[in-house]
Tab-separated table of C-alpha atoms and ligand atoms in Angstrom:
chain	number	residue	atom	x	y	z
A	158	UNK	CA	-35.601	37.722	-5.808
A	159	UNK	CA	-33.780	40.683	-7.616
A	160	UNK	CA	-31.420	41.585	-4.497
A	161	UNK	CA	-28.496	43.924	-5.681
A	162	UNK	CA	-24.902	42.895	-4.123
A	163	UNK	CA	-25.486	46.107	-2.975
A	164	UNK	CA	-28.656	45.570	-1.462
A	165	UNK	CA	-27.230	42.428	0.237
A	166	UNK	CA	-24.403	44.427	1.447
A	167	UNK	CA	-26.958	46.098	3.222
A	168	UNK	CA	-29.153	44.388	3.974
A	169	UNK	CA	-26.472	42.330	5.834
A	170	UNK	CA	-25.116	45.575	7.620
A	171	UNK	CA	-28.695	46.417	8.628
A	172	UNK	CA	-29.637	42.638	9.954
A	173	UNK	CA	-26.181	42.932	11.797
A	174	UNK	CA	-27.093	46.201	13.781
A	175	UNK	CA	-29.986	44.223	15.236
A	176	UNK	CA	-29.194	41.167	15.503
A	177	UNK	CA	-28.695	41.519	19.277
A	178	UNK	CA	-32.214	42.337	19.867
A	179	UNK	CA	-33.930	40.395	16.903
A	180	UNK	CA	-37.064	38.360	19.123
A	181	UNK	CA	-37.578	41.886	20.502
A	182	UNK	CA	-38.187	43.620	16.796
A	183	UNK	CA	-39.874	40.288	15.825
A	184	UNK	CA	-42.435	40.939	19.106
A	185	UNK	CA	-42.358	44.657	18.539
A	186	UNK	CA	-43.700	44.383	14.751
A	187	UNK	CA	-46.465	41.832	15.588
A	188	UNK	CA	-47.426	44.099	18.556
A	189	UNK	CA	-47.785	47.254	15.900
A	190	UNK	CA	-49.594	44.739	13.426
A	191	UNK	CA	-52.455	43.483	16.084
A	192	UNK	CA	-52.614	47.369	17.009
A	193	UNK	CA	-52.518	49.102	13.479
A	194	UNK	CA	-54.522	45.885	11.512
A	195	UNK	CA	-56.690	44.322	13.981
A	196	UNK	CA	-58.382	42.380	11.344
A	197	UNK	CA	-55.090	40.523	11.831
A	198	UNK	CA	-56.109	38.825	14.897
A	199	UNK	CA	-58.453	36.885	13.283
A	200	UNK	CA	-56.015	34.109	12.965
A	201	UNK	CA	-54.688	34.250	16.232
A	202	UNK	CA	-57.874	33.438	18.663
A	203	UNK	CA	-55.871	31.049	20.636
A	204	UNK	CA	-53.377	34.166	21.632
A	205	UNK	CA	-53.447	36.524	24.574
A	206	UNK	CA	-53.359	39.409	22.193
A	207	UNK	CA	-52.796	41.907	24.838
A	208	UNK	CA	-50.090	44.486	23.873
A	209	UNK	CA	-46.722	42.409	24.656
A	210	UNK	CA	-48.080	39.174	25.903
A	211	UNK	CA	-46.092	36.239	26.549
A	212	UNK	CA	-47.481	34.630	23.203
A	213	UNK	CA	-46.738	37.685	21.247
A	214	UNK	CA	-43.262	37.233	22.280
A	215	UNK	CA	-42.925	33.877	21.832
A	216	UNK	CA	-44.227	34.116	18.675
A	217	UNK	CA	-42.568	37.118	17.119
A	218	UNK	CA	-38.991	35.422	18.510
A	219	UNK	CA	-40.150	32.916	15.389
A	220	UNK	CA	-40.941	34.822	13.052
A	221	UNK	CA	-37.921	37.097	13.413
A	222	UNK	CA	-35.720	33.628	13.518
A	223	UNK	CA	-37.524	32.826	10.689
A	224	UNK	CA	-36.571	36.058	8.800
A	225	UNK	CA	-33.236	35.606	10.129
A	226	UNK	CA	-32.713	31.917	8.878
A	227	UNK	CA	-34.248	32.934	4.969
A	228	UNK	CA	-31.236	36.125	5.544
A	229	UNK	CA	-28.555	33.351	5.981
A	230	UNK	CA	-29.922	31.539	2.789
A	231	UNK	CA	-30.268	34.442	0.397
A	232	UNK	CA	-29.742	32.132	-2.532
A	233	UNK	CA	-32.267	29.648	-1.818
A	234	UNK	CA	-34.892	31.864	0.393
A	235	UNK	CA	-37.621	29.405	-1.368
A	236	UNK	CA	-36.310	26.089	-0.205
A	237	UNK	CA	-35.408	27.679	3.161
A	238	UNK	CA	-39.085	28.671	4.028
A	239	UNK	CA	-40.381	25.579	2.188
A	240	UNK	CA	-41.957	24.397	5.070
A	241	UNK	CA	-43.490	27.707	6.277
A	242	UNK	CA	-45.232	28.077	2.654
A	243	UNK	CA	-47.002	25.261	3.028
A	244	UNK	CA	-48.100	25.841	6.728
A	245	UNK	CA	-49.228	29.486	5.991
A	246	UNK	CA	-50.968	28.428	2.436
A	247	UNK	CA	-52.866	24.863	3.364
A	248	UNK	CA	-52.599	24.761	7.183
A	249	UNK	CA	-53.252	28.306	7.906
A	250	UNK	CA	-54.934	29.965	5.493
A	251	UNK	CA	-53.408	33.327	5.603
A	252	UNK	CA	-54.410	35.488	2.608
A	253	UNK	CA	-51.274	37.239	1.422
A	254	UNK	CA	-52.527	40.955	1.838
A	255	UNK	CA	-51.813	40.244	5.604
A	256	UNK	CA	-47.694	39.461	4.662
A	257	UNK	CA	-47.902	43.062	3.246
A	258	UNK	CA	-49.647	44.381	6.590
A	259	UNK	CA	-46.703	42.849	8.802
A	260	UNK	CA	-44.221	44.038	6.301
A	261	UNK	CA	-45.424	47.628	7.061
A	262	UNK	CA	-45.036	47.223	10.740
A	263	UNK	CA	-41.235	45.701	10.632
A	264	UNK	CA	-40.207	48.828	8.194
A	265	UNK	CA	-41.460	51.161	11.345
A	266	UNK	CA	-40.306	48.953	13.937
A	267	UNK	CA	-36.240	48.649	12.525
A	268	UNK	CA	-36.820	52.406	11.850
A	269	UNK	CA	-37.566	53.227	15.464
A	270	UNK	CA	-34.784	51.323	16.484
A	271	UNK	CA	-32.299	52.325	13.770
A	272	UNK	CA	-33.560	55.694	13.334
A	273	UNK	CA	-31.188	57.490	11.012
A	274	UNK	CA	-28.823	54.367	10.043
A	275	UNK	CA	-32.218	53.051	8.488
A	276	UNK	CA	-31.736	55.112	5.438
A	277	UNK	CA	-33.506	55.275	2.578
A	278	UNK	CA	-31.519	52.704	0.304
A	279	UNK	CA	-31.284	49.688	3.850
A	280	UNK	CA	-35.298	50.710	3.787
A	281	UNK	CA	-35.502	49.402	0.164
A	282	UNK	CA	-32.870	46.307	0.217
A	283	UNK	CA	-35.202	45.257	3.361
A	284	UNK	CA	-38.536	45.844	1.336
A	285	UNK	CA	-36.727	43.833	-1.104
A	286	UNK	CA	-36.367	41.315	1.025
A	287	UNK	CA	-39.312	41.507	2.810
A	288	UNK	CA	-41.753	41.217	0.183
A	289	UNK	CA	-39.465	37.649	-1.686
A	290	UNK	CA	-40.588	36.447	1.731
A	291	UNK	CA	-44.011	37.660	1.554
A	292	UNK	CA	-44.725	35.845	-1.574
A	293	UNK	CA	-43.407	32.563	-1.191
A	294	UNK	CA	-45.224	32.105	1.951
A	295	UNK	CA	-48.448	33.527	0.089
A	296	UNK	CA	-47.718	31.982	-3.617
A	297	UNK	CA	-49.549	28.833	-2.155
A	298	UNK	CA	-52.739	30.163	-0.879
A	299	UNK	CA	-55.621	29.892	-3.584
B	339	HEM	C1	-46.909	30.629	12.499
B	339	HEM	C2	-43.311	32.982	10.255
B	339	HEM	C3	-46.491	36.222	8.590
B	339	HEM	C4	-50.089	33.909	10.859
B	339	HEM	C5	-45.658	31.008	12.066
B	339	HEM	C6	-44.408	30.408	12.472
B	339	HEM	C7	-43.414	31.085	11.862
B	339	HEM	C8	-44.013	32.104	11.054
B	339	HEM	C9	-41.892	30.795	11.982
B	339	HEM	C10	-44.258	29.222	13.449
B	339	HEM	C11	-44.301	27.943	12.682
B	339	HEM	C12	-44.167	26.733	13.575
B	339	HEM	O1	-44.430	26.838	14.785
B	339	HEM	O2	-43.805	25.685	13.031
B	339	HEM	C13	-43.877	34.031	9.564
B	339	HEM	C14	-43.133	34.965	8.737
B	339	HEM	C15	-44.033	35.870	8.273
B	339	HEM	C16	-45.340	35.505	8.808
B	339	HEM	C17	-41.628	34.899	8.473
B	339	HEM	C18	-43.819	37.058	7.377
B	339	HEM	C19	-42.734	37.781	7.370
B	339	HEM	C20	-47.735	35.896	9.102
B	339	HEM	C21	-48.913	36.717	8.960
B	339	HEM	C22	-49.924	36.074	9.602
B	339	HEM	C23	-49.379	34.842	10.142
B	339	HEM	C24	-48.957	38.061	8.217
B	339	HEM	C25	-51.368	36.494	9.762
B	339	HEM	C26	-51.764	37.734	9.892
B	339	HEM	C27	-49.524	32.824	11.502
B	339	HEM	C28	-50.262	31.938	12.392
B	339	HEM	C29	-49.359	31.009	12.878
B	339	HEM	C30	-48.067	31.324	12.258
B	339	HEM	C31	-51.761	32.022	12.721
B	339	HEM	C32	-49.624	29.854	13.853
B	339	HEM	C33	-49.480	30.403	15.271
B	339	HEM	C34	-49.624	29.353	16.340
B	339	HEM	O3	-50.704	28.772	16.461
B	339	HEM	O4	-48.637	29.110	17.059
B	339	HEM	N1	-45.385	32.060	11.211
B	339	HEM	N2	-45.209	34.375	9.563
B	339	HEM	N3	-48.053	34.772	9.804
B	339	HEM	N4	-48.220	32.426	11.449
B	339	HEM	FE1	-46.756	33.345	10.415
């Protein structure tokens, strides 16, 4: 991951600002993803997809803890979400365009909440970010 130490600077500054309310951005962004990419709910047909169900909540709380635990470990993001590869590659089949589809959705949703302290250089240390994720949870999938 080619993270600046000024993009972790901010990127740390940016994840601080929210991290009071991080299972709500987590639900928020998987709410805008279902909405904006509905093809996305194909993997979710055990979910009440309803806009802000219980399991969209639940579930975005891990995925933002997620996020948050792969922040902590900026130097070893790929051993960190090991585990998480595998499930989305083997276990769940997610084709990696999707990643880039959620990725979308948490730019808007830490805008909304941020509004102008999400400026134009914390957008691209957390596209940065966003996308090392993306691809080691996709780099398994073939
Ligand atoms: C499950 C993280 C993107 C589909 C999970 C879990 C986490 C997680 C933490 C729970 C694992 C567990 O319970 O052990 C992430 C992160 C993502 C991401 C950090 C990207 C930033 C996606 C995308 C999709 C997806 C884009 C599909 C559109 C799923 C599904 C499950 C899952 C279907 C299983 C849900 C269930 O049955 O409970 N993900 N995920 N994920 N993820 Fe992801």
């Amino acid at each position: 991951m080619v993270l600046t130490a000024e993009d972790r600077k901010l990127l740390t500054a940016i994840w601080g600002k929210v991290s009071g309310h991080l299972d709500e951005i987590g639900g928020d962004a998987l709410n805008r993803m279902f909405m904006c990419f509905p093809s996305t709910k194909t993997y979710f047909p055990h979910f009440d997809l309803s806009p802000g169900s219980k399991d969209i909540q639940v579930h975005g709380q891990k995925v933002a803890r997620a996020l948050d635990m792969a922040l902590h470990h900026l130097d070893n993001v790929r051993g960190t979400l090991a585990d998480l590869s595998d499930l989305h590659a083997y276990n769940l089949r997610v084709d990696p365009v999707n990643f880039k589809l959620l990725i979308k959705c948490f730019h808007v949703v830490l805008a909304t909440h941020l509004r102008g302290e999400y400026t134009c250089l914390a957008h691209r240390a957390v596209d940065k970010f966003l996308f090392a994720v993306a691809e080691i949870l996709g780099e398994k999938y073939r």
